[in-house]
């Protein structure tokens, strides 16, 4: 180490450089549109900066103490003098991002008598700053089509293109996890007939030089070229049709192209409030968990709940309910749905008339990196349509690529710098950090940041940006039994959509004082109910056994997620639909207690809000809570009957679409007392009869409701709906 004035000057310079670096890191951490860099790296930089600056200040003010042969880290960790306490300092380079290391390395400590190195002025351009921080990016390792790089700065954004080696292999940056960078190699024209293909176009070896094309991003094909098509992560055709964008498409050319493969989430200023409903055509969703245009909704359930069909139902409904096709639909077959690269999903959609839907998928044996790229491609296709002012529904089936690739980065870049640092104040994976107002584990914060950067691309844009919206319905299967044993599941709390079990009545009060003939009738009736209940129980056990057997061999079984991860997604998204079970006749059984839409009434349809739809959730859960204390009492019987009627109204056959006007008729009958005393089957039949009558007598009214989903019902509409039940048709017992 230099001593005397030279040492003091070096510390002053280091302190000033650290303050500048701390400001830059702090601003990056506060930005709403920051790139997904490592939380570990940011925390370590801030900590090392603070300690080095403090040590520099102490040393600069106090007497010179040169430690012969001591390293800078040792000196700064142990330097102290009279009147000042010891200042422990974590190693500066350890845990610091590649960008920070490059900047610090670019400021050498001058030898005695040498002129100090000049700092770049604030007027220098980004390119000058990039040159000021010397880098030597190269290939660290290979995992199929995934290449792991080192020496790439964290300021290089996802979607940037790389040239690897000297043989023309191209890669697109997926993400950073300090100190590594992950990119997906591809050949822009190496596929069939000149289509893009995954994998290197030439041999790539460890240590190959990497050239960063900082201003070149990967663009998906034009929106018009992908409508009604089935494509892969690079925009390549999977349906045997023409190549979107033409053979040899220049993926870096933004002119006449779609959206970037990776795009930072819209800022708060770019968004506008979600207050327009998106009717899914699935009654339990529209009534219990309404979804607004621009909302992010999680669909979760065990294997066998057929969540894929639920998402496809919502897409088909947009075609059937919107004659002008004002909702653009994209389906991402990423997890189990990619068993045939999305071919079966595409056929189902086309057979149902949803011919304009774009299906984005990947190979059945695709790696986690390729599935992640396909996930981002689905978002990019949806964003391209949104940029044209369209409302877009994206059904992502499922989150395997997003979750799996996050784990894969942790495996391939374990951040050994943290493990090597054994000092008392060393940063650790268990370190608690602040993230979005929460104090959480640093590892969890890093994962939430990575997941959030993708999910936050869901938004409704302001009018200056076209006013379009991107709505997400994301599928995630949780592990079998993950939610069993909860009080909610044990007593079937708030479950709607099923036909309901058979209730065996108890002997009435004063039974012993009744006549023998009356007692015989009551006993016989109770015996019949017991037999019905036993039969129902046997059928349920049989169905559960068949479902369990099918689930064991279902492709979704390999794509389930643990309960903590499911609940982490629940906390990130704008709501969730918790599907308890699925039946091919009665459809999906949805938990009213565990399902919620955090957008609330602004995202609900106006006609349903006019009928106090929010009361239904409370009624179902209240009826269930009452049943815990027995079935006696008029009030309990009334609540139980209402719960059964709600189940009947919300029951829906899979593959069918329930228009908003039809849901309005059913909810009117329920809320206006037209189904009092009916069980689930009777309520379902009564509502269907009323709907058929409305189609004949008032088709204009039904069309009016369907065409104005945000408009609440007027007094005249209420009067017209009342006529459907005026003569007693559909009225309860």
XYZ file of C-alpha atoms in Angstrom:
733
model
C 0.000 0.000 0.000
C 1.201 3.547 -0.636
C 1.570 5.598 2.503
C 1.236 9.223 3.545
C -0.532 11.697 1.300
C -0.855 9.279 -1.606
C -2.740 6.822 0.573
C -5.011 9.535 1.962
C -5.765 10.784 -1.558
C -6.532 7.243 -2.711
C -9.008 6.809 0.130
C -10.665 10.127 -0.664
C -11.016 9.058 -4.275
C -12.395 5.674 -3.224
C -14.881 7.353 -0.905
C -16.087 9.668 -3.660
C -16.366 6.798 -6.140
C -18.332 4.749 -3.579
C -20.791 7.574 -2.961
C -21.382 7.874 -6.703
C -21.808 4.112 -7.003
C -24.180 4.013 -4.020
C -26.338 6.693 -5.585
C -26.514 4.747 -8.855
C -27.388 1.483 -7.132
C -29.971 3.200 -4.945
C -31.639 4.794 -7.946
C -31.709 1.448 -9.747
C -33.349 -0.174 -6.745
C -36.026 2.511 -6.538
C -36.913 2.475 -10.219
C -40.298 1.025 -11.104
C -38.948 -0.285 -14.367
C -35.666 -1.760 -13.173
C -34.276 -4.843 -14.836
C -34.299 -8.116 -12.844
C -30.811 -7.887 -11.336
C -29.808 -9.783 -8.229
C -31.030 -8.524 -4.869
C -27.939 -10.121 -3.342
C -25.633 -8.032 -5.521
C -27.456 -4.795 -4.749
C -27.429 -5.436 -1.001
C -23.751 -6.370 -0.993
C -22.821 -3.301 -3.038
C -24.656 -0.952 -0.698
C -23.125 -2.583 2.372
C -19.560 -2.578 1.020
C -19.934 0.985 -0.208
C -21.063 2.247 3.195
C -18.228 0.495 5.020
C -15.524 1.503 2.586
C -16.678 5.118 2.648
C -16.664 5.113 6.459
C -13.215 3.539 6.591
C -11.905 6.037 4.046
C -13.229 8.909 6.094
C -11.631 7.563 9.268
C -8.291 6.936 7.609
C -8.224 10.269 5.816
C -8.786 12.217 9.050
C -6.470 10.182 11.273
C -2.721 9.544 11.284
C -1.188 7.408 8.569
C -0.806 3.778 9.508
C 0.746 1.766 6.764
C 0.524 -1.989 7.235
C 3.440 -3.496 5.390
C 2.332 -6.503 3.350
C -1.310 -6.172 4.371
C -4.073 -6.365 1.773
C -6.496 -3.475 1.291
C -9.271 -5.620 2.764
C -7.212 -6.426 5.848
C -6.253 -2.790 6.339
C -9.768 -1.454 5.950
C -11.201 -4.195 8.171
C -8.799 -3.554 11.066
C -7.717 0.081 10.733
C -8.571 2.155 13.810
C -7.058 4.973 15.797
C -7.581 6.837 19.025
C -11.025 8.202 19.449
C -12.595 6.050 16.753
C -14.113 2.596 17.010
C -13.155 -0.340 14.843
C -14.728 -0.250 11.362
C -15.237 -3.796 10.000
C -15.501 -3.861 6.228
C -16.705 -6.779 4.094
C -14.513 -7.515 1.057
C -15.493 -5.010 -1.580
C -15.397 -7.316 -4.588
C -17.197 -10.152 -2.877
C -20.905 -10.166 -3.710
C -20.641 -7.048 -5.858
C -22.231 -7.057 -9.302
C -20.091 -7.390 -12.424
C -20.824 -3.785 -13.345
C -19.667 -2.497 -9.965
C -16.497 -4.597 -10.089
C -15.703 -3.325 -13.562
C -16.134 0.302 -12.485
C -13.992 -0.145 -9.410
C -11.340 -2.070 -11.326
C -11.208 0.747 -13.853
C -9.938 3.185 -11.183
C -6.416 1.968 -10.334
C -4.592 3.109 -7.203
C -1.614 5.128 -8.507
C 1.900 4.388 -7.442
C 3.803 7.134 -5.656
C 4.645 9.893 -8.075
C 2.246 8.718 -10.798
C -0.618 10.959 -11.948
C -4.063 9.919 -10.769
C -6.361 8.225 -13.284
C -9.003 10.522 -14.727
C -12.663 9.753 -14.077
C -15.072 9.946 -16.967
C -16.996 13.198 -17.066
C -20.751 13.305 -16.589
C -21.152 14.399 -20.202
C -19.878 11.094 -21.586
C -22.384 8.902 -23.372
C -23.540 5.412 -22.325
C -21.179 3.951 -24.899
C -18.270 5.849 -23.338
C -19.233 4.569 -19.886
C -19.414 1.061 -21.272
C -15.857 1.441 -22.613
C -14.674 2.994 -19.366
C -15.639 -0.216 -17.532
C -13.576 -2.836 -19.355
C -15.264 -6.210 -19.762
C -14.263 -9.489 -21.267
C -17.497 -11.491 -21.750
C -16.979 -15.120 -22.616
C -18.698 -18.507 -22.461
C -18.572 -20.085 -19.025
C -20.571 -23.272 -19.667
C -23.251 -24.821 -21.901
C -26.568 -26.528 -21.133
C -28.109 -27.581 -24.450
C -29.335 -24.439 -26.185
C -28.673 -22.415 -22.999
C -25.298 -20.719 -22.782
C -24.018 -19.391 -19.465
C -21.800 -16.334 -19.819
C -19.510 -14.433 -17.492
C -18.201 -10.909 -17.727
C -21.441 -9.427 -19.084
C -22.521 -6.327 -17.209
C -25.822 -6.248 -15.371
C -26.754 -3.125 -17.328
C -27.258 -5.214 -20.475
C -31.010 -5.764 -20.650
C -32.849 -9.025 -21.346
C -33.646 -9.423 -25.027
C -30.251 -8.103 -26.112
C -28.526 -10.122 -28.834
C -25.044 -11.642 -28.524
C -22.588 -12.927 -31.124
C -20.744 -15.939 -29.734
C -17.395 -17.102 -31.056
C -16.230 -16.492 -34.578
C -18.647 -18.818 -36.370
C -21.768 -16.655 -36.311
C -23.769 -18.201 -33.457
C -26.367 -15.788 -32.080
C -27.976 -15.779 -28.639
C -30.604 -13.706 -26.888
C -30.156 -12.647 -23.266
C -32.733 -14.240 -20.946
C -31.679 -12.987 -17.523
C -28.838 -12.215 -15.130
C -28.018 -13.831 -11.833
C -24.737 -12.444 -10.621
C -22.108 -13.263 -11.499
C -23.522 -15.207 -14.469
C -25.634 -14.269 -17.464
C -27.994 -16.664 -19.240
C -28.710 -16.560 -22.962
C -30.562 -18.795 -25.421
C -28.695 -19.716 -28.608
C -30.572 -19.840 -31.919
C -30.084 -19.891 -35.661
C -32.129 -17.160 -37.358
C -32.610 -19.244 -40.516
C -31.522 -22.750 -39.560
C -34.986 -24.313 -39.375
C -37.209 -25.742 -42.063
C -37.465 -23.453 -45.108
C -35.384 -20.784 -43.376
C -37.359 -20.490 -40.147
C -35.609 -19.674 -36.848
C -34.484 -22.666 -34.804
C -33.179 -23.188 -31.285
C -29.577 -24.171 -30.710
C -26.217 -22.933 -32.052
C -25.574 -22.769 -35.772
C -21.929 -23.730 -35.195
C -19.768 -25.315 -32.533
C -19.572 -23.237 -29.362
C -16.909 -23.972 -26.784
C -16.189 -22.857 -23.250
C -14.039 -19.740 -23.285
C -15.326 -18.426 -26.618
C -15.443 -14.650 -26.834
C -18.835 -12.963 -26.714
C -19.736 -9.745 -28.496
C -22.615 -7.749 -27.002
C -24.895 -6.055 -29.538
C -26.172 -3.540 -26.985
C -28.589 -1.774 -29.307
C -29.970 -4.921 -30.942
C -33.056 -6.547 -29.394
C -35.029 -9.656 -30.338
C -38.396 -8.860 -31.957
C -41.275 -11.256 -32.511
C -43.084 -11.356 -35.896
C -45.723 -8.802 -36.810
C -49.139 -9.130 -35.153
C -50.910 -9.800 -38.465
C -48.543 -12.695 -39.216
C -49.352 -14.643 -36.030
C -53.151 -14.326 -35.799
C -54.663 -17.806 -35.838
C -51.221 -19.458 -35.885
C -49.345 -21.910 -33.658
C -45.790 -20.700 -33.168
C -42.728 -21.352 -31.015
C -40.576 -19.222 -28.743
C -38.746 -17.584 -31.662
C -41.852 -17.034 -33.778
C -41.129 -20.158 -35.832
C -44.204 -21.995 -37.236
C -45.330 -25.151 -35.441
C -48.440 -25.715 -37.558
C -46.739 -26.348 -40.897
C -47.861 -22.999 -42.301
C -45.820 -20.176 -43.816
C -43.038 -18.622 -41.757
C -44.276 -15.528 -39.887
C -42.245 -12.625 -41.188
C -40.773 -14.656 -44.038
C -37.736 -16.900 -44.362
C -34.539 -15.580 -42.840
C -36.418 -12.891 -40.889
C -34.088 -10.382 -39.247
C -35.087 -10.732 -35.586
C -33.244 -7.512 -34.692
C -35.242 -5.401 -37.152
C -37.966 -3.415 -35.394
C -39.574 -2.143 -38.593
C -42.768 -4.051 -39.463
C -42.190 -6.369 -36.498
C -44.106 -7.230 -33.375
C -43.157 -6.560 -29.770
C -39.783 -7.231 -28.208
C -39.391 -10.694 -26.711
C -38.493 -9.085 -23.379
C -39.948 -5.784 -22.342
C -39.844 -3.983 -19.033
C -43.217 -3.599 -17.287
C -45.208 -0.430 -17.960
C -44.660 2.308 -15.413
C -47.385 3.641 -13.171
C -47.768 6.638 -15.476
C -48.317 4.345 -18.457
C -51.231 2.519 -16.836
C -54.794 3.439 -16.076
C -57.272 2.001 -13.554
C -58.964 -1.329 -14.202
C -62.686 -0.593 -14.370
C -63.889 -2.543 -17.405
C -65.052 -6.144 -16.883
C -63.871 -9.091 -18.948
C -66.713 -11.602 -19.019
C -65.261 -15.123 -19.149
C -68.518 -16.963 -19.814
C -67.865 -19.167 -16.760
C -70.505 -18.376 -14.123
C -68.496 -19.079 -10.946
C -65.673 -16.861 -12.203
C -67.821 -13.948 -13.340
C -69.952 -13.929 -10.183
C -67.529 -14.887 -7.408
C -64.159 -13.706 -8.778
C -64.878 -11.084 -11.457
C -61.891 -10.247 -13.626
C -61.245 -6.824 -15.105
C -59.415 -5.981 -18.318
C -55.760 -5.617 -17.335
C -55.928 -7.950 -14.331
C -53.642 -10.887 -13.447
C -55.609 -13.900 -12.148
C -54.241 -17.234 -10.908
C -56.140 -20.485 -11.566
C -55.081 -23.210 -9.135
C -56.241 -26.693 -8.201
C -55.078 -30.280 -7.936
C -54.326 -32.408 -10.961
C -57.665 -33.543 -12.348
C -59.460 -30.213 -11.905
C -59.046 -29.544 -15.636
C -57.768 -25.996 -15.339
C -56.653 -26.038 -18.968
C -60.242 -26.513 -20.120
C -61.308 -23.667 -17.828
C -58.897 -21.308 -19.566
C -59.908 -22.533 -23.034
C -63.569 -22.038 -22.074
C -62.815 -18.387 -21.354
C -61.155 -17.963 -24.763
C -63.999 -19.626 -26.646
C -66.477 -17.413 -24.809
C -64.840 -14.296 -26.256
C -65.621 -15.560 -29.755
C -69.201 -16.549 -28.940
C -70.099 -13.458 -26.917
C -68.301 -10.782 -28.938
C -69.571 -10.669 -32.497
C -67.063 -7.931 -33.369
C -64.213 -9.948 -31.784
C -62.997 -7.012 -29.719
C -60.981 -9.281 -27.395
C -57.816 -10.749 -28.900
C -56.839 -14.124 -27.393
C -53.458 -15.823 -26.918
C -52.952 -19.278 -25.405
C -49.564 -20.300 -24.018
C -49.134 -24.099 -23.984
C -46.030 -24.190 -21.801
C -46.366 -27.002 -19.248
C -48.372 -30.186 -19.631
C -50.285 -28.638 -22.560
C -47.038 -28.760 -24.564
C -47.114 -32.573 -24.739
C -47.872 -32.190 -28.470
C -46.541 -28.637 -28.869
C -50.033 -27.224 -28.369
C -51.589 -29.066 -31.337
C -54.562 -30.483 -29.400
C -55.258 -27.108 -27.768
C -55.229 -25.449 -31.190
C -57.658 -28.020 -32.581
C -60.019 -27.557 -29.625
C -60.023 -23.798 -30.122
C -60.555 -23.993 -33.871
C -63.362 -26.556 -33.529
C -65.083 -24.174 -31.121
C -64.767 -21.268 -33.559
C -61.867 -19.425 -31.881
C -59.894 -19.401 -35.133
C -58.125 -16.080 -34.480
C -56.418 -17.316 -31.325
C -52.619 -17.530 -31.364
C -51.109 -20.557 -29.618
C -47.517 -20.206 -28.411
C -45.871 -23.449 -27.377
C -42.608 -25.390 -27.236
C -41.339 -28.910 -27.832
C -42.557 -31.640 -25.443
C -38.967 -32.170 -24.275
C -38.102 -28.484 -24.143
C -35.662 -27.322 -21.487
C -36.701 -24.927 -18.740
C -34.910 -22.091 -20.527
C -36.843 -22.821 -23.730
C -40.121 -22.958 -21.801
C -39.280 -19.627 -20.202
C -38.571 -18.149 -23.632
C -41.927 -19.493 -24.871
C -43.615 -17.854 -21.872
C -42.046 -14.511 -22.756
C -42.995 -15.039 -26.415
C -46.652 -15.459 -25.418
C -46.447 -12.183 -23.495
C -44.776 -10.490 -26.468
C -47.518 -11.588 -28.882
C -50.143 -10.278 -26.455
C -48.269 -6.993 -25.968
C -48.057 -6.433 -29.718
C -51.848 -6.632 -29.960
C -52.236 -4.416 -26.903
C -49.995 -1.761 -28.476
C -52.588 -1.507 -31.255
C -55.244 -0.565 -28.699
C -56.768 -4.048 -28.410
C -57.993 -5.796 -25.282
C -56.064 -9.068 -25.019
C -56.757 -12.205 -22.976
C -53.662 -14.325 -22.371
C -54.230 -17.804 -20.909
C -50.873 -19.129 -19.731
C -50.887 -22.899 -19.228
C -48.798 -22.943 -17.086
C -46.040 -21.186 -15.064
C -43.556 -24.067 -15.408
C -41.147 -22.073 -17.558
C -41.145 -19.032 -15.295
C -40.732 -20.974 -12.049
C -38.436 -23.668 -13.397
C -36.016 -21.269 -15.038
C -35.734 -19.274 -11.820
C -34.657 -22.476 -10.047
C -32.349 -23.360 -12.912
C -30.511 -20.055 -12.582
C -30.022 -20.711 -8.882
C -28.523 -24.105 -9.674
C -26.198 -22.829 -12.384
C -25.187 -19.637 -10.582
C -25.134 -20.412 -6.839
C -23.341 -17.144 -5.976
C -20.402 -18.780 -4.255
C -19.038 -15.400 -3.185
C -21.622 -15.367 -0.430
C -20.724 -18.849 0.764
C -17.005 -18.031 0.855
C -17.448 -14.921 2.987
C -17.463 -16.130 6.608
C -17.028 -12.754 8.305
C -19.479 -11.668 10.961
C -21.169 -9.069 8.775
C -21.134 -11.049 5.538
C -24.327 -10.975 3.443
C -26.184 -14.280 3.362
C -29.082 -16.002 1.656
C -31.047 -15.746 4.915
C -30.442 -12.013 5.143
C -33.662 -10.033 5.538
C -34.119 -7.224 3.042
C -36.851 -4.722 2.260
C -38.831 -5.444 -0.891
C -42.028 -3.629 -1.865
C -42.615 -2.588 1.729
C -42.013 -6.096 3.118
C -39.078 -7.403 5.167
C -38.417 -10.802 3.638
C -35.665 -13.317 2.991
C -33.154 -12.109 0.370
C -33.476 -15.290 -1.685
C -37.260 -14.926 -1.703
C -36.936 -11.248 -2.638
C -34.768 -12.138 -5.612
C -37.276 -14.714 -6.835
C -40.233 -12.386 -6.319
C -38.444 -9.713 -8.299
C -37.806 -12.115 -11.167
C -41.394 -13.404 -11.187
C -42.828 -9.939 -10.764
C -40.911 -8.520 -13.717
C -42.861 -10.892 -15.974
C -46.259 -10.725 -14.291
C -46.135 -6.922 -14.136
C -46.224 -6.817 -17.923
C -49.968 -7.369 -17.425
C -51.618 -3.951 -17.482
C -54.246 -1.669 -18.918
C -52.544 1.177 -20.791
C -53.519 4.818 -20.694
C -55.221 6.538 -23.609
C -51.985 8.100 -24.878
C -50.605 4.591 -25.412
C -53.726 3.321 -27.170
C -55.847 2.299 -24.183
C -55.357 -1.439 -24.796
C -55.151 -4.025 -22.050
C -53.479 -7.357 -21.341
C -55.397 -9.699 -19.029
C -53.718 -12.842 -17.721
C -55.315 -16.076 -16.540
C -52.415 -18.241 -15.400
C -52.717 -21.951 -14.623
C -50.833 -23.547 -11.718
C -51.516 -27.058 -10.414
C -50.659 -27.579 -6.758
C -49.570 -30.861 -5.247
C -52.254 -33.403 -4.357
C -53.321 -33.024 -0.740
C -51.552 -29.685 -0.286
C -54.754 -28.037 0.924
C -56.530 -30.991 2.468
C -56.937 -31.014 6.195
C -57.686 -27.312 6.277
C -60.923 -26.391 8.011
C -62.110 -24.946 4.736
C -61.677 -28.258 2.945
C -62.801 -30.482 5.818
C -66.242 -28.918 5.980
C -66.482 -28.021 2.304
C -66.440 -24.359 3.213
C -67.874 -22.099 0.567
C -67.779 -24.656 -2.233
C -70.117 -23.746 -5.072
C -70.945 -25.408 -8.338
C -71.518 -28.963 -7.103
C -74.885 -30.640 -6.711
C -74.394 -31.090 -2.951
C -74.555 -34.125 -0.690
C -77.746 -35.713 0.640
C -78.696 -34.425 4.098
C -80.248 -37.035 6.429
C -82.842 -35.329 8.650
C -82.997 -35.992 12.383
C -86.055 -37.164 14.293
C -88.364 -34.233 14.977
C -89.135 -32.996 18.460
C -92.011 -34.903 20.134
C -91.461 -37.938 17.933
C -92.331 -40.297 20.796
C -95.696 -38.631 21.325
C -96.790 -39.019 17.713
C -99.107 -41.699 16.459
C -97.661 -45.028 15.382
C -98.661 -44.372 11.751
C -96.906 -40.977 11.739
C -93.777 -42.402 13.377
C -93.695 -45.161 10.755
C -93.879 -42.651 7.877
C -91.141 -40.471 9.362
C -88.897 -43.451 10.025
C -89.404 -44.740 6.471
C -88.592 -41.309 5.017
C -85.402 -41.063 7.071
C -84.394 -44.560 5.957
C -84.812 -43.563 2.303
C -82.616 -40.516 2.906
C -79.990 -42.715 4.543
C -79.932 -45.007 1.528
C -79.623 -42.024 -0.805
C -76.791 -40.600 1.283
C -74.950 -43.917 1.257
C -75.363 -44.216 -2.505
C -74.110 -40.675 -2.990
C -71.102 -41.399 -0.786
C -70.242 -44.541 -2.778
C -70.494 -42.642 -6.071
C -68.262 -39.893 -4.724
C -65.644 -42.406 -3.556
C -65.762 -44.118 -6.950
C -65.350 -40.819 -8.777
C -62.496 -39.801 -6.485
C -60.744 -43.122 -7.073
C -61.082 -42.763 -10.851
C -59.901 -39.167 -10.632
C -56.907 -40.132 -8.497
C -55.986 -42.932 -10.900
C -56.233 -40.586 -13.863
C -54.301 -37.877 -12.064
C -51.461 -40.254 -11.282
C -50.757 -40.745 -14.978
C -51.833 -37.293 -16.152
C -49.150 -35.147 -17.809
C -49.973 -32.350 -15.336
C -48.545 -34.535 -12.572
C -45.019 -33.533 -13.643
C -45.820 -29.833 -13.465
C -47.282 -29.400 -9.969
C -45.957 -26.806 -7.527
C -45.645 -26.895 -3.723
C -48.098 -24.993 -1.585
C -45.667 -22.218 -0.475
C -44.939 -21.341 -4.096
C -48.643 -21.336 -4.984
C -49.342 -18.947 -2.136
C -46.419 -16.771 -3.208
C -48.101 -16.399 -6.594
C -51.375 -15.646 -4.820
C -49.653 -12.720 -3.122
C -48.173 -11.429 -6.397
C -51.241 -11.721 -8.634
C -54.460 -9.692 -8.493
C -56.518 -12.641 -7.272
C -56.970 -16.385 -7.537
C -59.615 -18.967 -8.403
C -59.316 -22.044 -6.187
C -60.877 -25.039 -7.948
C -61.810 -27.858 -5.547
C -62.816 -30.500 -8.091
C -64.114 -31.067 -11.593
C -66.971 -33.155 -12.951
C -67.694 -33.716 -16.610
C -71.402 -33.078 -16.022
C -71.540 -30.347 -13.392
C -68.292 -28.618 -14.287
C -65.903 -26.940 -11.863
C -66.452 -26.800 -8.108
C -64.964 -23.525 -6.895
C -64.219 -22.536 -3.312
C -65.867 -19.239 -2.472
C -63.728 -18.890 0.623
C -60.338 -19.393 -1.019
C -61.133 -17.625 -4.308
C -60.892 -13.853 -4.463
C -60.498 -11.003 -6.927
C -58.449 -8.144 -5.465
C -59.700 -5.735 -8.099
C -63.165 -6.210 -6.616
C -66.255 -4.432 -7.856
C -64.482 -2.179 -10.433
C -63.743 -5.306 -12.456
C -67.234 -6.788 -12.077
C -69.981 -6.620 -14.681
C -72.494 -3.830 -14.126
C -75.651 -5.984 -14.403
C -74.328 -8.417 -11.792
C -73.343 -5.581 -9.460
C -76.916 -4.265 -9.750
C -78.046 -7.567 -8.207
C -75.648 -7.459 -5.241
C -73.492 -10.326 -6.481
C -70.965 -9.759 -3.680
C -73.518 -11.057 -1.162
C -73.368 -14.576 -2.592
C -69.914 -15.336 -1.217
C -70.987 -14.338 2.272
C -74.186 -16.382 2.043
C -72.369 -19.562 1.046
C -69.780 -19.282 3.798
C -72.375 -18.325 6.398
C -74.502 -21.345 5.527
C -71.469 -23.562 5.844
C -70.501 -22.117 9.225
C -74.026 -22.695 10.501
C -73.919 -26.355 9.469
C -71.019 -26.917 11.851
C -73.360 -26.452 14.812
C -76.082 -28.754 13.524
C -78.906 -28.678 11.000
C -81.763 -27.723 13.320
C -83.512 -24.367 13.254
C -85.477 -22.477 10.630
C -82.708 -19.957 10.018
C -80.130 -22.705 9.443
C -82.439 -24.573 7.110
C -83.104 -21.361 5.188
C -79.398 -20.651 4.774
C -78.735 -24.242 3.724
C -81.498 -24.059 1.117
C -80.091 -20.776 -0.217
C -76.624 -22.296 -0.453
C -78.077 -25.171 -2.478
C -79.877 -22.715 -4.778
C -76.652 -20.776 -5.333
C -74.905 -23.982 -6.342
C -77.664 -24.681 -8.812
C -77.518 -21.208 -10.349
C -73.727 -21.318 -10.757
C -73.551 -24.852 -12.104
C -72.260 -25.056 -15.665
C -71.546 -27.848 -18.106
C -67.919 -27.810 -19.342
C -67.597 -26.575 -22.908
C -70.659 -24.360 -22.669
C -70.645 -20.563 -22.514
C -72.846 -18.618 -20.141
C -73.516 -15.173 -21.563
C -73.740 -12.182 -19.267
C -77.452 -11.854 -19.984
C -78.055 -15.480 -18.959
C -76.087 -14.988 -15.759
C -78.166 -11.898 -15.073
C -81.442 -13.845 -15.376
C -80.178 -16.534 -12.996
C -78.885 -14.040 -10.448
C -82.147 -12.067 -10.621
C -84.124 -15.210 -9.826
C -81.826 -15.979 -6.916
C -81.734 -12.495 -5.398
C -85.435 -11.766 -5.842
C -86.620 -14.883 -4.009
C -87.777 -16.853 -7.057
C -85.847 -19.967 -6.004
C -86.824 -20.157 -2.333
C -87.157 -23.736 -1.099
C -85.510 -25.291 -4.152
C -82.594 -27.666 -4.069
C -79.659 -27.452 -6.474
C -81.264 -29.470 -9.279
C -84.590 -27.642 -9.069
C -82.904 -24.230 -9.050
C -80.811 -25.132 -12.087
C -83.891 -26.320 -14.009
C -85.923 -23.234 -13.048
C -83.219 -20.843 -14.234
C -82.782 -22.686 -17.528
C -86.539 -22.457 -18.121
C -86.494 -18.706 -17.442
C -83.552 -18.208 -19.824
C -85.328 -20.078 -22.619
C -88.385 -17.935 -22.091
C -86.283 -14.742 -22.200
C -84.691 -15.802 -25.499
C -88.151 -16.007 -27.037
C -89.871 -13.042 -25.404
C -87.111 -10.454 -24.978
C -84.070 -11.132 -27.213
C -83.417 -7.389 -27.559
C -83.035 -7.036 -23.802
C -80.563 -9.911 -23.629
C -78.511 -8.395 -26.456
C -78.566 -5.022 -24.707
C -77.111 -6.566 -21.526
C -74.448 -8.507 -23.439
C -73.309 -5.466 -25.426
C -72.920 -3.182 -22.384
C -71.170 -5.252 -19.683
C -70.232 -2.174 -17.637
C -73.740 -0.671 -17.559
C -75.928 -1.317 -14.528
C -79.548 -2.413 -14.839
C -82.228 0.256 -15.016
C -85.659 0.209 -13.427
C -87.206 -0.709 -16.783
C -84.901 -3.722 -17.130
C -85.855 -4.922 -13.640
C -89.523 -4.705 -14.600
C -88.952 -6.730 -17.752
C -87.033 -9.436 -15.870
C -89.850 -9.652 -13.340
C -92.277 -10.654 -16.091
C -90.304 -13.874 -16.594
C -91.600 -15.050 -13.207
C -94.897 -13.148 -12.988
C -97.130 -16.133 -13.813
C -95.384 -18.502 -11.421
C -93.014 -20.175 -13.922
C -89.692 -20.789 -12.288
C -91.053 -19.860 -8.857
C -90.038 -21.931 -5.865
C -92.177 -24.179 -3.731
